[in-house]
XYZ file of N, CA and C in Angstrom:
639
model
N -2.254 17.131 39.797
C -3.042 15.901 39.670
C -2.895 15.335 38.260
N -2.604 13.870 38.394
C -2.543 13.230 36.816
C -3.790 12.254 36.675
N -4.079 12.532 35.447
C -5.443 11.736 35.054
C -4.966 10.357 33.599
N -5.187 9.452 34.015
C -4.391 8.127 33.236
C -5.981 8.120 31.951
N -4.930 7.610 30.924
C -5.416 7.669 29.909
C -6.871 6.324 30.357
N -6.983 5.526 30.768
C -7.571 4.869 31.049
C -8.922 5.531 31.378
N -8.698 6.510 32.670
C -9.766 7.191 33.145
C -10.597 7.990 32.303
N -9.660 8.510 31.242
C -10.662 9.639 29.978
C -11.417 8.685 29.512
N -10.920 7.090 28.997
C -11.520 6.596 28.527
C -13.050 5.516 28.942
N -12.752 5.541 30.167
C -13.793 5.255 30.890
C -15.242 6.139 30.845
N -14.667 7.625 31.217
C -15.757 8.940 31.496
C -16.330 8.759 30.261
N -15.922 8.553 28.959
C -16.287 9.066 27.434
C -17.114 7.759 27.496
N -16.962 6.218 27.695
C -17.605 5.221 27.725
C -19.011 5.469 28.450
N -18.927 5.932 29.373
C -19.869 5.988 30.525
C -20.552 7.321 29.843
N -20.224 8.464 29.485
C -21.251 9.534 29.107
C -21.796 9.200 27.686
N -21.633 8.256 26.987
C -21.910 8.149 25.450
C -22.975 6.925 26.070
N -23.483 5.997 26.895
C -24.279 5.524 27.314
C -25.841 7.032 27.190
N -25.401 7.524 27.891
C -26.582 8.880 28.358
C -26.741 9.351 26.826
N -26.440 9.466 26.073
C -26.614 10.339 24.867
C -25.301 11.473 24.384
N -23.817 11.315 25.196
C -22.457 12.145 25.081
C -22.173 11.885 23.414
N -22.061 12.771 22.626
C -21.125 12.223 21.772
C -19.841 12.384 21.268
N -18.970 13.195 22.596
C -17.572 13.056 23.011
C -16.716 11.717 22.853
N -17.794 10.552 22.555
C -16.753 9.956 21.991
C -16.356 9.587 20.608
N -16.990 10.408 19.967
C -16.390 10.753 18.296
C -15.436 11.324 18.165
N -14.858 11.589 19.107
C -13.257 12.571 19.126
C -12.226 11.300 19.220
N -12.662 10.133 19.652
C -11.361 8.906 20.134
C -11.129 8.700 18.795
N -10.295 7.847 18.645
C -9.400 7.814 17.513
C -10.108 6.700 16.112
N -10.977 5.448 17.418
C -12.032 4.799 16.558
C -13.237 4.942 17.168
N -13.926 5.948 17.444
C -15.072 6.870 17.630
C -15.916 5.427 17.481
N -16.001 4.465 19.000
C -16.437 3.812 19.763
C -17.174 3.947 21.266
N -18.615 3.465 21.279
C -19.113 3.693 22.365
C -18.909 3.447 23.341
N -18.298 2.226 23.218
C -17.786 0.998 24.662
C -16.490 0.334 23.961
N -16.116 -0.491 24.773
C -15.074 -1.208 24.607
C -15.536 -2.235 24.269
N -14.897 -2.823 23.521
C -15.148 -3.804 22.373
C -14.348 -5.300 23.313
N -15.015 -5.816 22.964
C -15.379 -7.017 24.313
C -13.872 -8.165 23.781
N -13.107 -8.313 23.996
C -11.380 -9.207 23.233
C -11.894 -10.654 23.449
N -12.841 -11.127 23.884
C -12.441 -12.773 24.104
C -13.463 -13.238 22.706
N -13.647 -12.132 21.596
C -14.038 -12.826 20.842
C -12.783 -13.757 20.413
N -11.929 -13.315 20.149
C -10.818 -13.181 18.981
C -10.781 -14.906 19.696
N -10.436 -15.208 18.018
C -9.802 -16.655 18.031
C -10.996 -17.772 18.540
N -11.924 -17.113 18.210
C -13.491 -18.445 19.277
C -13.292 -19.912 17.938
N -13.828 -20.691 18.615
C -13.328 -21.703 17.504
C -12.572 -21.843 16.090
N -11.601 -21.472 16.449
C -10.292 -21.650 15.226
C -9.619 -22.483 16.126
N -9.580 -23.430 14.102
C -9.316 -25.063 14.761
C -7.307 -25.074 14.328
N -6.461 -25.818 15.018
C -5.310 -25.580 14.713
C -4.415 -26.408 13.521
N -3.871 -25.318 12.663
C -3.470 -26.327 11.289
C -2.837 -27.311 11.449
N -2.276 -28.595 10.802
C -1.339 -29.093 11.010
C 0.432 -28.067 10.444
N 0.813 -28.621 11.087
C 2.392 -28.172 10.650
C 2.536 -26.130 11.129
N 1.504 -25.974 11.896
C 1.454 -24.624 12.254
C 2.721 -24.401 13.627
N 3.379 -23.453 13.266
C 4.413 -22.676 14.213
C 4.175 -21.989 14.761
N 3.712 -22.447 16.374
C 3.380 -21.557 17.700
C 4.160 -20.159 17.372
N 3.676 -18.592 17.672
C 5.175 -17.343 17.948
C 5.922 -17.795 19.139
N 5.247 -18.166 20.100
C 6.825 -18.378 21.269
C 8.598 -19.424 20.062
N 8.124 -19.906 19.444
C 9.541 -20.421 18.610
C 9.793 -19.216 17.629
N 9.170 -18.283 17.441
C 9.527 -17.311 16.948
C 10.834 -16.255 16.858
N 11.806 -16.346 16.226
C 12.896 -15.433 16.612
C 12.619 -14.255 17.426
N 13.621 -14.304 18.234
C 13.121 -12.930 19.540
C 13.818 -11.497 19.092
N 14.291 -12.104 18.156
C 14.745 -10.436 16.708
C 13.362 -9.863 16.405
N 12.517 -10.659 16.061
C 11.495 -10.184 15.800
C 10.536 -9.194 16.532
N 10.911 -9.505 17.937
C 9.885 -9.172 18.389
C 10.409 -7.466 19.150
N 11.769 -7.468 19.427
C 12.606 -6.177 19.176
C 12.251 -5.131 18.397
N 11.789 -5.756 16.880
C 11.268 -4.982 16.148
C 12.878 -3.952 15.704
N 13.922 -4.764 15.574
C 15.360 -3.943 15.386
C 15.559 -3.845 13.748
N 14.479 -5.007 12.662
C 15.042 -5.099 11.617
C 13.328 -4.481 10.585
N 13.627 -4.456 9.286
C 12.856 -4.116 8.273
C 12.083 -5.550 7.519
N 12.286 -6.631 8.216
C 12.028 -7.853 7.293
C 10.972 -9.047 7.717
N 10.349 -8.258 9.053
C 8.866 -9.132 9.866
C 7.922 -8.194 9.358
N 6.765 -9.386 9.322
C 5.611 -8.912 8.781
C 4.460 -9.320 9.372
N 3.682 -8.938 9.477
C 1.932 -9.164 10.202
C 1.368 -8.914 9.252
N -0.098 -10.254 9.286
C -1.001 -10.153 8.416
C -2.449 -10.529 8.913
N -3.720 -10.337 8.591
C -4.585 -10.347 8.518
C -6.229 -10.078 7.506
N -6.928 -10.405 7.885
C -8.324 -10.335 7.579
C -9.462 -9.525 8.224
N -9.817 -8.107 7.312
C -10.342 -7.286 8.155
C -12.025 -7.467 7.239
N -12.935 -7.969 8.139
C -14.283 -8.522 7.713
C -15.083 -7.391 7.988
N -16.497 -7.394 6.528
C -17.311 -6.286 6.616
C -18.547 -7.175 7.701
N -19.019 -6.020 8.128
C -20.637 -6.528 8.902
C -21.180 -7.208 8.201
N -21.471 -7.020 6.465
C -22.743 -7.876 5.622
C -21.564 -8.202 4.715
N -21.888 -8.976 3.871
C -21.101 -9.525 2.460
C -19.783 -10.819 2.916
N -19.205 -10.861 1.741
C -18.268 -12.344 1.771
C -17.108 -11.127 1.531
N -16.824 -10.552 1.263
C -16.025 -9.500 0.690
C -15.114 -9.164 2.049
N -13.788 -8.843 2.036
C -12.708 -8.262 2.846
C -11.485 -7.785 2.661
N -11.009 -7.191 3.607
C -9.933 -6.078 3.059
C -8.234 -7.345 3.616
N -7.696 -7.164 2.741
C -6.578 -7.989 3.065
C -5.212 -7.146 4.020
N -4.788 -7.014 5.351
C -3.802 -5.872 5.327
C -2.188 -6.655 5.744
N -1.490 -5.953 5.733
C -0.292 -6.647 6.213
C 0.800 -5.369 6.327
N 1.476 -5.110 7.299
C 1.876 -4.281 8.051
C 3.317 -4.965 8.515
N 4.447 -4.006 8.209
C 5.805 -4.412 8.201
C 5.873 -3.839 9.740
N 6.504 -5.066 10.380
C 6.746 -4.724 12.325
C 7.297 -3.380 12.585
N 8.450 -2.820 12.082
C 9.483 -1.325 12.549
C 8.833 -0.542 11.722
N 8.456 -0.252 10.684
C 7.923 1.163 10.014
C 6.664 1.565 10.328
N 5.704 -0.181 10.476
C 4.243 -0.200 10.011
C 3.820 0.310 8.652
N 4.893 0.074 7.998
C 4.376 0.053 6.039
C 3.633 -0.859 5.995
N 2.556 -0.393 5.118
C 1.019 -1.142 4.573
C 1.061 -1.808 3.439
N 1.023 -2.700 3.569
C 0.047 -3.225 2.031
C -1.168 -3.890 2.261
N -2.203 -3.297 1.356
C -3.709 -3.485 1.247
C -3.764 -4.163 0.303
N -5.090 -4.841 0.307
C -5.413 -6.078 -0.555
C -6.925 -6.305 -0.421
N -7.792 -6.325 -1.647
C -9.002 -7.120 -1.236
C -9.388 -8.294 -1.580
N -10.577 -9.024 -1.429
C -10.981 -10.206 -1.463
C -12.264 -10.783 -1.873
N -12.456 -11.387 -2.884
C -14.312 -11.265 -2.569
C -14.764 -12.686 -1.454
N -13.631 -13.460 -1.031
C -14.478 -14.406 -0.162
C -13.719 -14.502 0.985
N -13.878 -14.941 1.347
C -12.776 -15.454 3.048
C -12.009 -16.719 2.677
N -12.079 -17.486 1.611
C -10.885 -18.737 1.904
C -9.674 -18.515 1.616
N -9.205 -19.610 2.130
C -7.454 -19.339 1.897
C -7.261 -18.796 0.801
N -7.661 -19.696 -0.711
C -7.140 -19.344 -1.815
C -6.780 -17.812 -1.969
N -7.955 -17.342 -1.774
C -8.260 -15.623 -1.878
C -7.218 -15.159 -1.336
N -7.118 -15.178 0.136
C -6.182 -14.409 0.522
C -4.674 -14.630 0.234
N -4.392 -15.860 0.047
C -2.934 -16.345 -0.522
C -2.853 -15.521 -2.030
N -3.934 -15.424 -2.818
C -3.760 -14.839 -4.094
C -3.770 -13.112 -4.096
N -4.319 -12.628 -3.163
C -3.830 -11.447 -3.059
C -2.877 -10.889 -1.948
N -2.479 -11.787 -1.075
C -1.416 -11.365 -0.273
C 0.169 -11.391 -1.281
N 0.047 -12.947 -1.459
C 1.221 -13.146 -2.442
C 2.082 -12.174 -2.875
N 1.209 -11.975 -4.439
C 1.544 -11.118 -5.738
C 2.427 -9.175 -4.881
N 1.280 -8.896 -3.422
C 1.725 -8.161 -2.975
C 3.374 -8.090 -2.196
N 3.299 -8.979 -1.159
C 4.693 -9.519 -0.489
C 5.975 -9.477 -1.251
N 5.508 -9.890 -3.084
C 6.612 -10.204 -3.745
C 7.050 -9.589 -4.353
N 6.746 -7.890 -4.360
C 6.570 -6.735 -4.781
C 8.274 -6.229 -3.917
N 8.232 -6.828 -2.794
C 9.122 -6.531 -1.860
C 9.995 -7.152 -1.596
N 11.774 -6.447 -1.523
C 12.873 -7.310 -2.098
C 12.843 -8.245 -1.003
N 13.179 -9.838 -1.598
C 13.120 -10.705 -0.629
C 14.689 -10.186 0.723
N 15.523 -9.652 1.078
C 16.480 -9.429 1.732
C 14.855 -8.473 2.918
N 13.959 -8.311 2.389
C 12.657 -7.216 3.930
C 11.773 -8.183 4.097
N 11.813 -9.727 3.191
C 10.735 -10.339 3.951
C 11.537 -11.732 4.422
N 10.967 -11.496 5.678
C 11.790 -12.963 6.651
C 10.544 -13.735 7.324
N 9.693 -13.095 8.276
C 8.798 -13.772 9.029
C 7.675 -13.054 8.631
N 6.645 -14.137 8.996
C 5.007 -13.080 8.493
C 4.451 -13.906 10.124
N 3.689 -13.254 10.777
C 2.839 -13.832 11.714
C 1.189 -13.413 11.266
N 0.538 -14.555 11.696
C -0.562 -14.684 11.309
C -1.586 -14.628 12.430
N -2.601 -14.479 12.095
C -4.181 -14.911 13.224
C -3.871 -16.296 12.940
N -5.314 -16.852 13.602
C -5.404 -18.124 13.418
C -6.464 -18.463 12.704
N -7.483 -17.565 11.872
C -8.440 -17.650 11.062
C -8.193 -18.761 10.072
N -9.364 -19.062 9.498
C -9.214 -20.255 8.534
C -8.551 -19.651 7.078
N -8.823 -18.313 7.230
C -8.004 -18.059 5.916
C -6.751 -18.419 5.770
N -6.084 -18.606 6.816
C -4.664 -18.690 7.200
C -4.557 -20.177 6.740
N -5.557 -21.330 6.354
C -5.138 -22.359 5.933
C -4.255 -22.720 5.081
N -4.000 -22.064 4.199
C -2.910 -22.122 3.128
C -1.594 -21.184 3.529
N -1.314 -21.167 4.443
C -0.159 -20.653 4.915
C 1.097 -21.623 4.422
N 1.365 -22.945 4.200
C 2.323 -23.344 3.262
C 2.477 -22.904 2.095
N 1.526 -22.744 1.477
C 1.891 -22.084 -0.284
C 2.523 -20.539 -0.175
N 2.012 -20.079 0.828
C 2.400 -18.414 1.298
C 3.524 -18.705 1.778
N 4.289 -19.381 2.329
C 5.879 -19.641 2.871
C 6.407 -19.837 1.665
N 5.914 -20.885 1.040
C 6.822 -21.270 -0.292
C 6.628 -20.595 -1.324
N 5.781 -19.573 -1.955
C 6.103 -18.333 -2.337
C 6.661 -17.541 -2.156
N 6.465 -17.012 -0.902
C 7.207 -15.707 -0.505
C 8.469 -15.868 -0.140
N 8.968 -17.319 0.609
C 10.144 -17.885 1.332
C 10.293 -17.371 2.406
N 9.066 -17.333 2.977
C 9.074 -16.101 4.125
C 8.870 -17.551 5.714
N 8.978 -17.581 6.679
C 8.436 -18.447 7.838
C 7.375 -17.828 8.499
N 6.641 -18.455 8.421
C 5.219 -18.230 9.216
C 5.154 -18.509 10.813
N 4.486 -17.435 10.967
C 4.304 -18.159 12.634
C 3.275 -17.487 13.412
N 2.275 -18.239 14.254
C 0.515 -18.130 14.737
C 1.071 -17.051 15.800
N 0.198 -16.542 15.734
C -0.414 -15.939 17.456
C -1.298 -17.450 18.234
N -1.029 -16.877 19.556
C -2.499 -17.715 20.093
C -3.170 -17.215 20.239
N -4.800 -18.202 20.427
C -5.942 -17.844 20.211
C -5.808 -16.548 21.169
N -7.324 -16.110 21.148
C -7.559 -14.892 22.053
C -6.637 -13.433 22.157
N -5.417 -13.981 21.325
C -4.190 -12.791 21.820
C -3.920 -12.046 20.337
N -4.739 -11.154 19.966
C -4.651 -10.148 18.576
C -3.418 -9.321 19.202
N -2.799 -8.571 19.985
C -1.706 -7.723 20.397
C -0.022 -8.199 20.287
N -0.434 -9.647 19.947
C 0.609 -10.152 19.327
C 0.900 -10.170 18.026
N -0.321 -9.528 17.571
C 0.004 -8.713 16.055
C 0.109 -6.820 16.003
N 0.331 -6.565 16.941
C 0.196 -5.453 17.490
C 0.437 -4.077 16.413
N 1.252 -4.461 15.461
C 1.549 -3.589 14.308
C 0.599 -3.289 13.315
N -0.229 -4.702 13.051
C -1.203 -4.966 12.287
C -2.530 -4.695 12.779
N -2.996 -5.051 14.080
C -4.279 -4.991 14.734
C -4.153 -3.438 14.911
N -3.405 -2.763 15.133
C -3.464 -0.939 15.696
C -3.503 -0.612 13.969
N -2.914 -0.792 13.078
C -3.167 -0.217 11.595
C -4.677 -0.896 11.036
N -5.147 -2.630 11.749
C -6.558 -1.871 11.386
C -7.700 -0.898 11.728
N -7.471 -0.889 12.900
C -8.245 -0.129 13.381
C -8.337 1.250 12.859
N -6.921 1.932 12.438
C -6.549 2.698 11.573
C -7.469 3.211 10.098
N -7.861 1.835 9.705
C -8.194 1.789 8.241
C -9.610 1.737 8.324
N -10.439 1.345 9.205
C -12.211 1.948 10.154
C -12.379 3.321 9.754
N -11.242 4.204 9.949
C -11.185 5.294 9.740
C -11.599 5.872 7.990
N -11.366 4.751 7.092
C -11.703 5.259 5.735
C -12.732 4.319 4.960
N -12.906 2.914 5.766
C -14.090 2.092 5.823
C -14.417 1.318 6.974
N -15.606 2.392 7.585
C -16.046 2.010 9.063
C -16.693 0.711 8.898
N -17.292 0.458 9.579
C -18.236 -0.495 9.944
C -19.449 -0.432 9.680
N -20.006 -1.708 8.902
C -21.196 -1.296 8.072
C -21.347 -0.491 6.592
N -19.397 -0.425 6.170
C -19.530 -0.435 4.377
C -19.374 -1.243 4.123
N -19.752 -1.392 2.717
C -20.178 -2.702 1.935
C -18.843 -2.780 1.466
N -17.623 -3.892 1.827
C -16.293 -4.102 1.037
C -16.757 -3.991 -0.368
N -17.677 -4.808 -0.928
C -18.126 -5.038 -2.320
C -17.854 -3.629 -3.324
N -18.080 -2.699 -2.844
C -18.301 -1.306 -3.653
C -17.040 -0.594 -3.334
N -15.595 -1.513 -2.496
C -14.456 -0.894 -2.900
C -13.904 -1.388 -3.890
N -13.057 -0.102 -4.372
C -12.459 -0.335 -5.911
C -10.937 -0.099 -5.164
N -10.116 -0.582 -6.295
C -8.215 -0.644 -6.126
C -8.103 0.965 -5.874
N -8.697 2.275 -6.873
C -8.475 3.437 -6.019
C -8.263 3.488 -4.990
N -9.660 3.394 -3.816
C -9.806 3.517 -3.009
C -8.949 2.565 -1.884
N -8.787 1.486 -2.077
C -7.336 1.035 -1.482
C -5.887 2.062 -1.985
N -5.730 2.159 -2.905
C -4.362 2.437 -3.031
C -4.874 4.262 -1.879
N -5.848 4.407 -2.219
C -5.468 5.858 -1.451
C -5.418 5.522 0.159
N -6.317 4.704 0.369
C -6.566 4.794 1.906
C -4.500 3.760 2.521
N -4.310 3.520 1.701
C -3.334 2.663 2.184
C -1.957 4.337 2.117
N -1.709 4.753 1.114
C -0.871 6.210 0.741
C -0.990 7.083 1.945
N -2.580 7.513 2.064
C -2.746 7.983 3.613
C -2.146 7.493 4.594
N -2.445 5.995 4.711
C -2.136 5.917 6.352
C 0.253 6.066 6.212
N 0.061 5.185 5.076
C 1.966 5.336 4.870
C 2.101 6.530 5.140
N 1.559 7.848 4.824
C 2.286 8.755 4.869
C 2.133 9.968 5.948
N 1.414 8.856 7.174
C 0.750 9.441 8.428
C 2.010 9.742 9.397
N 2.240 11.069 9.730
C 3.577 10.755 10.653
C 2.857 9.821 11.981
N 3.814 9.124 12.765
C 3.019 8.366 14.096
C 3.958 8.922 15.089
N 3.548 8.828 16.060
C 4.164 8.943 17.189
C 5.473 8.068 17.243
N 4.884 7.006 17.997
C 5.844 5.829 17.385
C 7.520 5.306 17.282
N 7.335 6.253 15.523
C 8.469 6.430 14.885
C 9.264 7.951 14.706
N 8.797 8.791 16.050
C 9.112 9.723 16.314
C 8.653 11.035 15.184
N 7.431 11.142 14.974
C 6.796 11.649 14.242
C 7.280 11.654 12.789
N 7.965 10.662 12.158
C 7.910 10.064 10.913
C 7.141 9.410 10.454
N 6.842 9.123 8.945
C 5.459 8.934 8.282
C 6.287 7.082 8.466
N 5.539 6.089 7.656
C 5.800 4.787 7.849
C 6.719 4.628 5.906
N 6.187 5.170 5.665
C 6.484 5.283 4.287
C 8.272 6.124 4.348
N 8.199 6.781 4.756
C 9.954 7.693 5.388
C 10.373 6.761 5.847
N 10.582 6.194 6.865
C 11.125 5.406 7.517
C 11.360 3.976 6.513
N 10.390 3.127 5.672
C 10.360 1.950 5.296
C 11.677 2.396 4.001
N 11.054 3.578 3.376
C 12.472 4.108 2.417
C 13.631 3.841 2.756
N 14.090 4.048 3.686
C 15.582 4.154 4.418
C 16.455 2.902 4.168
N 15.760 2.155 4.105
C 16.205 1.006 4.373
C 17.029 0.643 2.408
């Protein structure tokens, strides 16, 4: 008899209702399933924004070292957030924080990071559709990189990025105060996850693999 991963995850949903706390063993030690049609609720669309369906379909192969995913990972209380961005084939990290949500912010600490990295590994960045993402021209013409949206509702089209945050819950859950992280504590939690072997990449760390190149 085979039991689908689906079904464990159901039983653990359903007994953590009663008082189970078997589901602190899942990977983001969640009671229920976390409801998807938030994603994307009124985000309004930029001008000059590039749907992913025009997106090179290299990209999405995931055959090269030079696509990138980015995002905005928001605390429960404060203006404060963690900046992440996650290379498509390795899932190499770079972390970043923020003290507000507007563009500026995140263009000023995504940037300086991206450019850290020889331009021949950065080609495409795909984005949410959050308002931070408003300044996504100055982030092209910095980095020289092409931008290009997910649509609304569809986070799995960042799939590299949305599975590494969830990842990073793991070293600031839900309900810490971003405010009281320091660059330590990024540079470690980011070292960790690089040097996590994954499945994946055939139990190579993301950091091994991004080397190679």
């Amino acid at each position: 008899m085979r039991i689908s991963v689906e079904t464990v995850y159901r039983r653990l949903y359903a007994a953590a209702q009663f008082g189970d706390t078997s589901y602190l063993h899942l990977r983001r030690a969640r009671k229920r399933r976390r409801r998807q049609t938030r994603y994307g609720q009124g985000r309004r669309v930029f001008p000059g924004r590039i749907d992913i369906d025009a997106r090179p379909q290299v990209v999405a192969a995931r055959s090269r070292f030079e696509d990138w995913e980015a995002d905005l990972i928001c605390a429960s209380k404060g203006k404060a957030a963690l900046v992440s961005c996650n290379e498509r084939k390795s899932r190499f990290l770079l972390l970043g924080k923020v003290e507000d949500k507007k563009a500026a912010s995140f263009n000023a600490s995504l940037i300086p990071r991206l450019c850290k990295i020889p331009a021949a590994l950065r080609k495409t960045l795909t984005l949410d559709n959050g308002s931070e993402m408003a300044g996504f021209k100055e982030l092209e013409s910095a980095t020289e990189m092409s931008t290009y949206f997910c649509k609304p509702y569809s986070p799995w089209q960042r799939g590299a990025n949305e599975n590494g945050n969830g990842l990073l819950r793991q070293y600031f859950p839900r309900g810490t105060s971003f405010h009281k992280i320091t660059e330590e504590m990024l540079v470690e939690a980011a070292d960790r996850l690089n040097n996590r072997p994954r499945k994946c990449l055939n139990y190579q760390t993301p950091a091994e693999v991004f080397k190679r190149v």
